[in-house]
Coordinates of N, CA and C and ligand atoms in Angstrom, one line a residue:
X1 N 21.1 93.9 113.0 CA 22.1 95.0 113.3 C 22.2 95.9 112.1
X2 N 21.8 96.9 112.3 CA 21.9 97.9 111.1 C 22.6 99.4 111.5
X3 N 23.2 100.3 110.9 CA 24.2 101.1 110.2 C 23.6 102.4 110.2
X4 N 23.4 103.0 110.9 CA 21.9 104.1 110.5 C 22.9 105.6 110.8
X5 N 22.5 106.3 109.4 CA 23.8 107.9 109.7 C 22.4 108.8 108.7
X6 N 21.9 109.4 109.6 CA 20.2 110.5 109.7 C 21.1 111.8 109.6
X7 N 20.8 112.4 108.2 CA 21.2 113.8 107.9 C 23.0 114.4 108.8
X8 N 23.4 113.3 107.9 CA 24.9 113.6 108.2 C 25.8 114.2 107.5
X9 N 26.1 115.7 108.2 CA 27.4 116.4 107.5 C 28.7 116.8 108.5
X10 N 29.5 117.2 107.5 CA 30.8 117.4 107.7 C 31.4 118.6 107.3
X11 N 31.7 119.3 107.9 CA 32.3 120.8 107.9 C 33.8 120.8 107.9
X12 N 34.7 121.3 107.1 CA 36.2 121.6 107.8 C 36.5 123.1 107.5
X13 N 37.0 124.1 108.5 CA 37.5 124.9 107.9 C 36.3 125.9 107.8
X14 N 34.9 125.5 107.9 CA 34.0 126.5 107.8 C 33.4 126.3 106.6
X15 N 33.6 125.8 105.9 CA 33.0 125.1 104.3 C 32.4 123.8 104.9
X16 N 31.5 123.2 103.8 CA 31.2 122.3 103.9 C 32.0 120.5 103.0
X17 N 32.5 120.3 103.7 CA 33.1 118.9 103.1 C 32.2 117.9 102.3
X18 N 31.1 117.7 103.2 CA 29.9 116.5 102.9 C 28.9 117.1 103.6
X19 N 27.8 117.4 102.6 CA 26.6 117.9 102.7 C 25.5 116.8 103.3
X20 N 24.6 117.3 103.9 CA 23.9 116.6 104.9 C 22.9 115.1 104.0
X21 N 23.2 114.0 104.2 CA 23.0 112.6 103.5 C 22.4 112.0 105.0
X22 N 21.7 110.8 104.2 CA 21.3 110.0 105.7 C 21.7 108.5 104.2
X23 N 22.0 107.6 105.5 CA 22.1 106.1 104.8 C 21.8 105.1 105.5
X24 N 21.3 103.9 105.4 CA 21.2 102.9 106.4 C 21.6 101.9 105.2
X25 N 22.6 101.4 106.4 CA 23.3 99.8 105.9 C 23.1 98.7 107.1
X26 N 22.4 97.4 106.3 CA 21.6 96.2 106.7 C 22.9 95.2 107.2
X27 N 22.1 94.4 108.0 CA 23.5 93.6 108.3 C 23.7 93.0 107.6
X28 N 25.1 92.3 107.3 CA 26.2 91.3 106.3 C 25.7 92.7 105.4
X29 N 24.9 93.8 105.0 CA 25.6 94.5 103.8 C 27.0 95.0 103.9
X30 N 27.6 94.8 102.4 CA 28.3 95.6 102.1 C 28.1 96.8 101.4
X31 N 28.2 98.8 101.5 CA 27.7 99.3 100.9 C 29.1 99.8 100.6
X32 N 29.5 100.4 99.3 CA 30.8 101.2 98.8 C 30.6 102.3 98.6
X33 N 31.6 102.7 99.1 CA 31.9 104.5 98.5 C 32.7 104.7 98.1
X34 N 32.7 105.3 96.8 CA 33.7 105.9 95.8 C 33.5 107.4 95.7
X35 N 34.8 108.3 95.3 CA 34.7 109.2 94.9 C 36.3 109.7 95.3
X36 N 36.8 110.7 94.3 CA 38.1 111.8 94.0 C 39.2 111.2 95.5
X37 N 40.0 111.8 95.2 CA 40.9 112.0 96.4 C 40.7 113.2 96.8
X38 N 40.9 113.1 98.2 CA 40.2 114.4 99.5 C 38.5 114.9 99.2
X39 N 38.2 114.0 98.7 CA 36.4 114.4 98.9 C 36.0 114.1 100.1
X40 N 36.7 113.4 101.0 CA 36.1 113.4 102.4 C 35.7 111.9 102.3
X41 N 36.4 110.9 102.1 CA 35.9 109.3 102.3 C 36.0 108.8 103.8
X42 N 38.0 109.1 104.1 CA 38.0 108.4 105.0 C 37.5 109.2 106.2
X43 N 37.6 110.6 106.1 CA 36.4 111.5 107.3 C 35.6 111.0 107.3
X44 N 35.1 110.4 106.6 CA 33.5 110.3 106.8 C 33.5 108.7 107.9
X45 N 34.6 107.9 107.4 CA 34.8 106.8 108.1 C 35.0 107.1 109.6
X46 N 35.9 108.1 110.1 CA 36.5 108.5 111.2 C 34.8 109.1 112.2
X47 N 34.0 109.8 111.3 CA 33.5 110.1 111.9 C 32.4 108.8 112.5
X48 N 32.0 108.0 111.8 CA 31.4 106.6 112.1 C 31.9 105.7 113.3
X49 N 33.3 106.2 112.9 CA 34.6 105.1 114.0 C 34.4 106.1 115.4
X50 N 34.2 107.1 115.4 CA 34.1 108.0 116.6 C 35.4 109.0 116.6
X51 N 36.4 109.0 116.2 CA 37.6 109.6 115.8 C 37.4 110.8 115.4
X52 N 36.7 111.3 114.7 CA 36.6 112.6 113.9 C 37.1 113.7 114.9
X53 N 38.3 114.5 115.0 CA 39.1 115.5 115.4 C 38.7 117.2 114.9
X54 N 38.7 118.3 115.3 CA 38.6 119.7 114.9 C 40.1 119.2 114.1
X55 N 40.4 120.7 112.8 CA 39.3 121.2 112.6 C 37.9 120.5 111.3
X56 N 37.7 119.2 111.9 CA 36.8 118.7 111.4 C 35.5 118.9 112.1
X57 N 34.1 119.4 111.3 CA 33.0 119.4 112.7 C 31.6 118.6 111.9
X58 N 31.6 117.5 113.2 CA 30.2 116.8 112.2 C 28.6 117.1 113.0
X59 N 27.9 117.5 112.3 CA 26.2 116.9 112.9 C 25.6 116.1 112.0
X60 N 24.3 115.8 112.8 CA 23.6 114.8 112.1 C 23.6 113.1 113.5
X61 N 23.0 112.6 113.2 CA 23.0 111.2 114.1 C 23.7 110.4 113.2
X62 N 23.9 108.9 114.1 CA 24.7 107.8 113.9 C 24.2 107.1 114.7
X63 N 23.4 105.8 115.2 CA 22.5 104.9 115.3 C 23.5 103.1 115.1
X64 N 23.3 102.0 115.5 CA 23.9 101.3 115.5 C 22.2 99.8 116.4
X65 N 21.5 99.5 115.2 CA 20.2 99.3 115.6 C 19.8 100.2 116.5
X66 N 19.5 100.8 116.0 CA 18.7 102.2 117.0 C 19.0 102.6 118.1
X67 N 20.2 101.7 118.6 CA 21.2 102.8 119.7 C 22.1 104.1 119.3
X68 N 22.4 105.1 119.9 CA 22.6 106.3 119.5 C 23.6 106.0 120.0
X69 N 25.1 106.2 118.7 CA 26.7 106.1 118.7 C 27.0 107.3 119.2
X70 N 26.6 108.6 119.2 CA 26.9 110.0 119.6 C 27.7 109.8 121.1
X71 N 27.5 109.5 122.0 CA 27.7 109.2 123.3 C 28.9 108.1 123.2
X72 N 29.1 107.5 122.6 CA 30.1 106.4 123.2 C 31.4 107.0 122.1
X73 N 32.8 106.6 123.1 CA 33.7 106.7 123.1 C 34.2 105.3 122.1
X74 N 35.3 105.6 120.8 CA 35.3 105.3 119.7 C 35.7 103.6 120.2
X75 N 36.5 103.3 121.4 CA 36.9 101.8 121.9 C 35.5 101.1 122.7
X76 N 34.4 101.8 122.9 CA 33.2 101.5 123.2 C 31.8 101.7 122.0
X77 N 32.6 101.6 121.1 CA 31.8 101.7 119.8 C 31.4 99.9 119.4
X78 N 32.8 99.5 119.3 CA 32.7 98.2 118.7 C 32.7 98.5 117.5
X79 N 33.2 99.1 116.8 CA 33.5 99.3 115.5 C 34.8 99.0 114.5
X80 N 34.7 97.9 113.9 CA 36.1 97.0 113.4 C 36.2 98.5 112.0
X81 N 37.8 98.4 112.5 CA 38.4 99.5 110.8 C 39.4 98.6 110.2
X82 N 39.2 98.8 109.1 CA 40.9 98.3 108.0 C 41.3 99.0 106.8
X83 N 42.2 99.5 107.2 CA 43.0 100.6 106.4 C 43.8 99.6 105.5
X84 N 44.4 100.6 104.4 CA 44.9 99.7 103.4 C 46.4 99.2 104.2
X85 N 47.0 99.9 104.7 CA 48.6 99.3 105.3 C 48.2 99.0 106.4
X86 N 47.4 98.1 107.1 CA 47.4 98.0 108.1 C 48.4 97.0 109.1
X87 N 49.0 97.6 110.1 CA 50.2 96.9 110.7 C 50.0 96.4 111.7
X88 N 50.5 95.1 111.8 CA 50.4 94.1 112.5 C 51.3 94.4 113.5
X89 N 51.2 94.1 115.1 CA 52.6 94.1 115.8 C 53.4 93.4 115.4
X90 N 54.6 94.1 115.4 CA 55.7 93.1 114.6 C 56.2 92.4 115.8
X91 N 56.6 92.6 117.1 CA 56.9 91.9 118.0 C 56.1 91.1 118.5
X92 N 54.8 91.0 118.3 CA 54.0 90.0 118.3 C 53.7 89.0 117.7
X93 N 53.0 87.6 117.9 CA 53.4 86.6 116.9 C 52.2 86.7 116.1
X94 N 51.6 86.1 115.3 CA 50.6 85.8 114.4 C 49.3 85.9 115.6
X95 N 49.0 85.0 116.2 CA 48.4 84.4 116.8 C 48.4 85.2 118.2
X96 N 49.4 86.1 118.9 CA 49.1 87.1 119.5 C 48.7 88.4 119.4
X97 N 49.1 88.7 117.7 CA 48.1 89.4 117.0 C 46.7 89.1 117.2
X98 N 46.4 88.5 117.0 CA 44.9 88.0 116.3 C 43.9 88.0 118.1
X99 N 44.9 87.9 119.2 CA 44.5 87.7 120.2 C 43.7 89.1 120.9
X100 N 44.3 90.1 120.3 CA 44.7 91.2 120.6 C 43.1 92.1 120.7
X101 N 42.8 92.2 121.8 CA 41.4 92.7 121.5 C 40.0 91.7 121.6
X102 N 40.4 90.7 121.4 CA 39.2 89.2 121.6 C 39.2 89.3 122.8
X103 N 37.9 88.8 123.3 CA 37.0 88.5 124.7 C 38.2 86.9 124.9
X104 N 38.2 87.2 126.2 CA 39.0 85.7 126.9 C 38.8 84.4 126.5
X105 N 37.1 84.2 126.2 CA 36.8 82.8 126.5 C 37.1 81.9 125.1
X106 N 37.7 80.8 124.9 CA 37.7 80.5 123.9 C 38.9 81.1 123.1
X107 N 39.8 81.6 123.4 CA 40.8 82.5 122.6 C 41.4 81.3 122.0
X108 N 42.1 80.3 122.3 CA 43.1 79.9 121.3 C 42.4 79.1 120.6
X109 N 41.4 78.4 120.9 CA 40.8 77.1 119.9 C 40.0 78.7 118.7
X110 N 39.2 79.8 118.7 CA 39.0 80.4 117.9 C 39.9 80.8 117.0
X111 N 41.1 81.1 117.7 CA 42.2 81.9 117.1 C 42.7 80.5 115.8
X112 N 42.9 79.7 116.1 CA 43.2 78.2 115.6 C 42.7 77.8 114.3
X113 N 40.7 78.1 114.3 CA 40.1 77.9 113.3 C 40.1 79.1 112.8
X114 N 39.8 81.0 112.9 CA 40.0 81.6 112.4 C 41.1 81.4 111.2
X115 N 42.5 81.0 111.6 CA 43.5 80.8 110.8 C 43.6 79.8 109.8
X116 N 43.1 79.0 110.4 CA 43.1 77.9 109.0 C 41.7 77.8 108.4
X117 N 40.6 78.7 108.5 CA 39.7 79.3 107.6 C 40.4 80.6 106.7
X118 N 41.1 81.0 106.9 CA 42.0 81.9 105.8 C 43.1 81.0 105.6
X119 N 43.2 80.3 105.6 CA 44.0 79.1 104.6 C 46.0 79.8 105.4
X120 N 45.5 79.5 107.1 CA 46.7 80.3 107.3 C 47.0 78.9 108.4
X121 N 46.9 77.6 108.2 CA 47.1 76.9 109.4 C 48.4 76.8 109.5
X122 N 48.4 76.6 110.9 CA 50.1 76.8 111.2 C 50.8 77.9 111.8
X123 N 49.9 79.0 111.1 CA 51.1 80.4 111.0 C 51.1 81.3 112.3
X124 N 50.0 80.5 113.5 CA 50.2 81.6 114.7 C 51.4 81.7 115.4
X125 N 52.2 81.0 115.5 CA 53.8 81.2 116.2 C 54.9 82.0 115.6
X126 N 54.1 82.6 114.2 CA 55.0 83.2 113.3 C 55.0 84.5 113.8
X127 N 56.4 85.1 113.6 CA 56.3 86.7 113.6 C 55.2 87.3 112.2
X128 N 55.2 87.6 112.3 CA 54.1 89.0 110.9 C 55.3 88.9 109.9
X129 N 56.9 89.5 110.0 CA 57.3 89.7 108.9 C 57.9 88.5 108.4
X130 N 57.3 87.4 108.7 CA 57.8 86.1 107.7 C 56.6 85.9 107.0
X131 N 55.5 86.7 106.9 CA 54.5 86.6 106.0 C 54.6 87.4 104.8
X132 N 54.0 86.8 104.0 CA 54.1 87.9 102.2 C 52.7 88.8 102.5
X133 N 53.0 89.7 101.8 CA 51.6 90.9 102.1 C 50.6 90.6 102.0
X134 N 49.6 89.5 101.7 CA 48.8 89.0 101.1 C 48.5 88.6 103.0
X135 N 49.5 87.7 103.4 CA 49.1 86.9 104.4 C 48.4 88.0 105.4
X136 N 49.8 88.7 105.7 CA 49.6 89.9 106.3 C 47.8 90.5 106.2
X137 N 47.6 90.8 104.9 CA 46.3 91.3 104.8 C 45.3 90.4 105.5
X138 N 45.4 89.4 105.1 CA 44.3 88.2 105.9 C 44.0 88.3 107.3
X139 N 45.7 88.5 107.9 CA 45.7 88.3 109.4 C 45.5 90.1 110.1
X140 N 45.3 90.9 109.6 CA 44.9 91.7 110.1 C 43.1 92.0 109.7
X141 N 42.4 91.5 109.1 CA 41.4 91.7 108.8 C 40.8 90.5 109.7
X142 N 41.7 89.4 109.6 CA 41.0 88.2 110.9 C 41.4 89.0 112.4
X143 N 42.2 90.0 113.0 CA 42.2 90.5 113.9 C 41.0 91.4 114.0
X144 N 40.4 91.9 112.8 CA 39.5 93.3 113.3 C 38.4 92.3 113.6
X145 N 37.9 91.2 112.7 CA 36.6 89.9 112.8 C 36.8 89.6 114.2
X146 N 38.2 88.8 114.7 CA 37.8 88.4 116.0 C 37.9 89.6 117.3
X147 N 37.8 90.4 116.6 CA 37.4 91.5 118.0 C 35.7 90.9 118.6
X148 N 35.1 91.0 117.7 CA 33.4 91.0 117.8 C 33.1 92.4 117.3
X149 N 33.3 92.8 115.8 CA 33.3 94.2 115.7 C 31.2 94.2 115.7
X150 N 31.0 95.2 116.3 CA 29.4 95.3 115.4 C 28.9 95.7 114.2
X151 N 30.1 96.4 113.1 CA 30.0 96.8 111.9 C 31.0 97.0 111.9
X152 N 31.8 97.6 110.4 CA 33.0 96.9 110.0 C 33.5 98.3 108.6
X153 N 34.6 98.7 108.7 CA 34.8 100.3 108.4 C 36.2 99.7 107.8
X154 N 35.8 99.2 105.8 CA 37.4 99.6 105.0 C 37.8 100.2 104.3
X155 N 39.1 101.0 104.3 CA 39.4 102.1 103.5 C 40.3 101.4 102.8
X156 N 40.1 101.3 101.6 CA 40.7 100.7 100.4 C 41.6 99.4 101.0
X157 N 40.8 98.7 101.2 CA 41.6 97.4 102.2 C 42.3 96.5 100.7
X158 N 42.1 96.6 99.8 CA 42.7 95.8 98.9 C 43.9 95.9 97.7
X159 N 43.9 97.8 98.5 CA 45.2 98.1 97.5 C 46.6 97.7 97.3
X160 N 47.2 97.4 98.4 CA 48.2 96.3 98.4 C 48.4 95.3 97.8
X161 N 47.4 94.7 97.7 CA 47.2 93.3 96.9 C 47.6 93.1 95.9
X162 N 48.4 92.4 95.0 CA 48.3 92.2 93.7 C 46.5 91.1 93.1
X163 N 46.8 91.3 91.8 CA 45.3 91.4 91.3 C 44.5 89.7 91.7
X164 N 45.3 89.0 91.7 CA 45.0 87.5 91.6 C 44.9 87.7 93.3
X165 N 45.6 87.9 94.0 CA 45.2 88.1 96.0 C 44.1 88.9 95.8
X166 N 43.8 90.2 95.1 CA 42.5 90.7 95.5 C 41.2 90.0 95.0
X167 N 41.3 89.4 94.2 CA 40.1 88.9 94.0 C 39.5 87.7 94.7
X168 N 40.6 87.1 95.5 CA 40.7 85.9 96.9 C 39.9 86.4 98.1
X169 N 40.7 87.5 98.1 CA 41.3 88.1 99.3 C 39.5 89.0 99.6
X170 N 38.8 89.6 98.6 CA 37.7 90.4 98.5 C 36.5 88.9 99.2
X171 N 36.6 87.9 98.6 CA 36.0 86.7 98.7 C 35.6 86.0 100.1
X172 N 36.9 86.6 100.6 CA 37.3 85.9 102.3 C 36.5 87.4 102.7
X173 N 36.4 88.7 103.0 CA 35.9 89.6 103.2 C 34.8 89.5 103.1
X174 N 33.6 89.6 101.9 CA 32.8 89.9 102.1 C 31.9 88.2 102.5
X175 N 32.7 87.7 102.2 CA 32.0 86.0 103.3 C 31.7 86.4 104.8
X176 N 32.7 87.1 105.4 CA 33.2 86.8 106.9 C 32.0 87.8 107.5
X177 N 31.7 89.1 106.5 CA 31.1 89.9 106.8 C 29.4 89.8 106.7
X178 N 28.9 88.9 105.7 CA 28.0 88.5 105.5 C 27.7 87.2 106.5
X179 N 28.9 86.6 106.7 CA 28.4 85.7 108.3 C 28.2 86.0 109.2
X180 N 29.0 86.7 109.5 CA 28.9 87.5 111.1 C 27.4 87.9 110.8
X181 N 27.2 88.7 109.7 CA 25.7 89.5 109.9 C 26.2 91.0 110.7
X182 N 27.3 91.6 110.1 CA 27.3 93.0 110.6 C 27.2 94.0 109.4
X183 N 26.6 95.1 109.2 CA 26.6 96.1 108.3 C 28.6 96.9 108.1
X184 N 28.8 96.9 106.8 CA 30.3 97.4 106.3 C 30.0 98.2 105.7
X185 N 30.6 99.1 105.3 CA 30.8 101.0 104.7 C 32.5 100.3 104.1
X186 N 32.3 100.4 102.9 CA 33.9 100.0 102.2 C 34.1 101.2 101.5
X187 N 35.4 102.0 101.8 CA 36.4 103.0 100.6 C 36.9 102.2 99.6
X188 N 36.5 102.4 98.2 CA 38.1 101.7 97.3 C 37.5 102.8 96.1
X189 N 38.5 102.6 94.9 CA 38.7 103.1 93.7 C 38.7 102.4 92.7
X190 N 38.6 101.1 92.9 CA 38.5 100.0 92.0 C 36.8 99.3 91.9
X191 N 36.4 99.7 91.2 CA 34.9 98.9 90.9 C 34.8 97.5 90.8
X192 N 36.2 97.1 90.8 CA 36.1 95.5 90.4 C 36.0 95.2 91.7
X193 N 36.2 96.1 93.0 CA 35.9 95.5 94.3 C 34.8 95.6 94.6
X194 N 34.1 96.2 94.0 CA 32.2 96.3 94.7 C 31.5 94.8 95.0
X195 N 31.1 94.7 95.7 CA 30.1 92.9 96.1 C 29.7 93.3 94.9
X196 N 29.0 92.0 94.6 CA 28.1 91.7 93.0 C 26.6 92.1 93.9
X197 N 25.7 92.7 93.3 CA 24.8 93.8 93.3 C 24.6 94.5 95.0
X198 N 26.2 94.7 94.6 CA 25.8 95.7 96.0 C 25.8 97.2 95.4
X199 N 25.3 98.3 96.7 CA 25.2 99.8 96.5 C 26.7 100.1 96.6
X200 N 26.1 101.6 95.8 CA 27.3 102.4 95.6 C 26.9 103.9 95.3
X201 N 27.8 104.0 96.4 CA 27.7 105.5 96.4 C 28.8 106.1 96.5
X202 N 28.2 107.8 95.6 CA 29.3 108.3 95.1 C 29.8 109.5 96.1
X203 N 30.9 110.1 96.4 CA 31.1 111.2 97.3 C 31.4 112.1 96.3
X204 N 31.0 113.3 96.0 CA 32.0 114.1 94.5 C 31.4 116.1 95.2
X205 N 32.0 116.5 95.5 CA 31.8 118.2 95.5 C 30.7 117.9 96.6
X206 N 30.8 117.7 97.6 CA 30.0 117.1 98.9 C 28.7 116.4 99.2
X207 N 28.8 116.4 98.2 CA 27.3 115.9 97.7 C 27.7 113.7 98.1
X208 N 26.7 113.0 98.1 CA 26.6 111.5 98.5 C 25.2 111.1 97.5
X209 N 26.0 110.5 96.4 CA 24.2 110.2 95.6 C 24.7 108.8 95.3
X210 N 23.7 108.2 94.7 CA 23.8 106.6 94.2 C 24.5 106.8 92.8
X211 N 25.4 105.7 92.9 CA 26.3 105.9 91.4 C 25.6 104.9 90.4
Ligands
ADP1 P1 39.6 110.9 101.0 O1 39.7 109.8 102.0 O2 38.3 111.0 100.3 O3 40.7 110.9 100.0 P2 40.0 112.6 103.4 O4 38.7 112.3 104.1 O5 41.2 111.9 103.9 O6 39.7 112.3 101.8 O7 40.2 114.1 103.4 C1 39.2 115.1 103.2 C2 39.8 116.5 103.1 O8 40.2 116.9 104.4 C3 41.0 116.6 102.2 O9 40.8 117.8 101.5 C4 42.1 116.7 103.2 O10 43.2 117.5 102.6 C5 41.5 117.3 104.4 N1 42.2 116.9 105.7 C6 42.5 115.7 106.1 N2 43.0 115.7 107.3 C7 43.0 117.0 107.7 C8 43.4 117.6 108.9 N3 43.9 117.0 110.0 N4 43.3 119.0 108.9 C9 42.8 119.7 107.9 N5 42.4 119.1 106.8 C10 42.5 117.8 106.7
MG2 MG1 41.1 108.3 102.2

């Protein structure tokens, strides 16, 4: 399962945002993108996720093992996102969260071990807000995993975190992601989150080069 984005740009406004780049990301890679605020990170995510809205306008392909993403609709993508606040139903329990979006078969016994592989046993009957942010982070990033994402889209997933949870918390991520075997596109600002010899790329005045 591989990641494939062939001479892709991004226009807003009639200017160019992100000048025409092509990338391929391998599966379990993790590749990062860094660069400025408003250089066009999380666009560039939205356009991958299928979201991309006027007056945003993108060309170029997007490929998903050599199937063409152009055509499908962003909930027929199969494409897991995690945003840095991401919110959990709060009326929902732990474990109806996590439910949320999984294929039927097997739901509770997965849901069961998912959680106590993030060191969360116990906590599906819990509401979300009797968790510390930390937890919270876990249990929404095990929500986007047990979808069956086919690749996997974070935008600074670890800002939240205090520094001793991020360095955990990065650990459980890029494990889950390198098991599954799906290709990931990560946003952050912190270099201490990059995988150990993974790529990095830079976004800076529209341009996408190797940092
Ligand atoms: P980054 O994630 O790199 O900080 P974004 O992708 O969020 O940047 O934004 C890229 C640029 O697009 C910024 O200049 C931002 O102000 C602009 N922008 C974001 N959303 C909209 C919108 N809905 N309409 C017009 N411009 C937008
Ligand atoms: Mg952003």
């Amino acid at each position: 399962m591989a990641l494939t984005l062939e001479n892709v740009s991004i226009r807003l406004g009639g200017h160019a945002l992100i000048a025409p780049f092509s990338l391929s990301i391998a599966a379990g890679e993790t590749v990062t993108l860094m660069g400025p605020s408003g250089a066009g990170k999380s666009t560039l995510l939205s356009f991958i996720a299928g979201d991309l809205e006027p007056p945003f306008e993108a060309s170029g392909s997007l490929s998903l093992d050599g199937a063409d993403l152009a055509p499908l609709p962003p909930e027929r993508r199969r494409i897991g996102r995690l945003f840095q606040d991401d919110l959990l139903f709060p009326h929902l329990t732990v474990a109806e969260n996590l439910a949320f979006g999984m294929p039927r078969k097997n739901r509770a016994p997965r849901i069961a071990a998912a959680l106590a592989d993030a060191g969360l046993e116990g906590f599906g009957d819990r509401p979300p807000h009797t968790l510390s942010g930390g937890q919270r982070a876990r249990v929404a990033l095990l929500r986007a995993l047990l979808a069956g994402p086919r690749a996997m889209l974070l935008d600074e997933p670890f800002n939240k975190l205090d520094q001793e949870l991020r360095a955990a918390f990065r650990g459980f991520v890029f494990g889950h992601i390198a098991a599954e075997g799906i290709p990931c596109l990560m946003v952050t600002h912190d270099a201490a989150d990059v995988p150990e010899n993974g790529r990095v790329l830079l976004l800076k005045d529209t341009l996408v080069t190797h940092a």
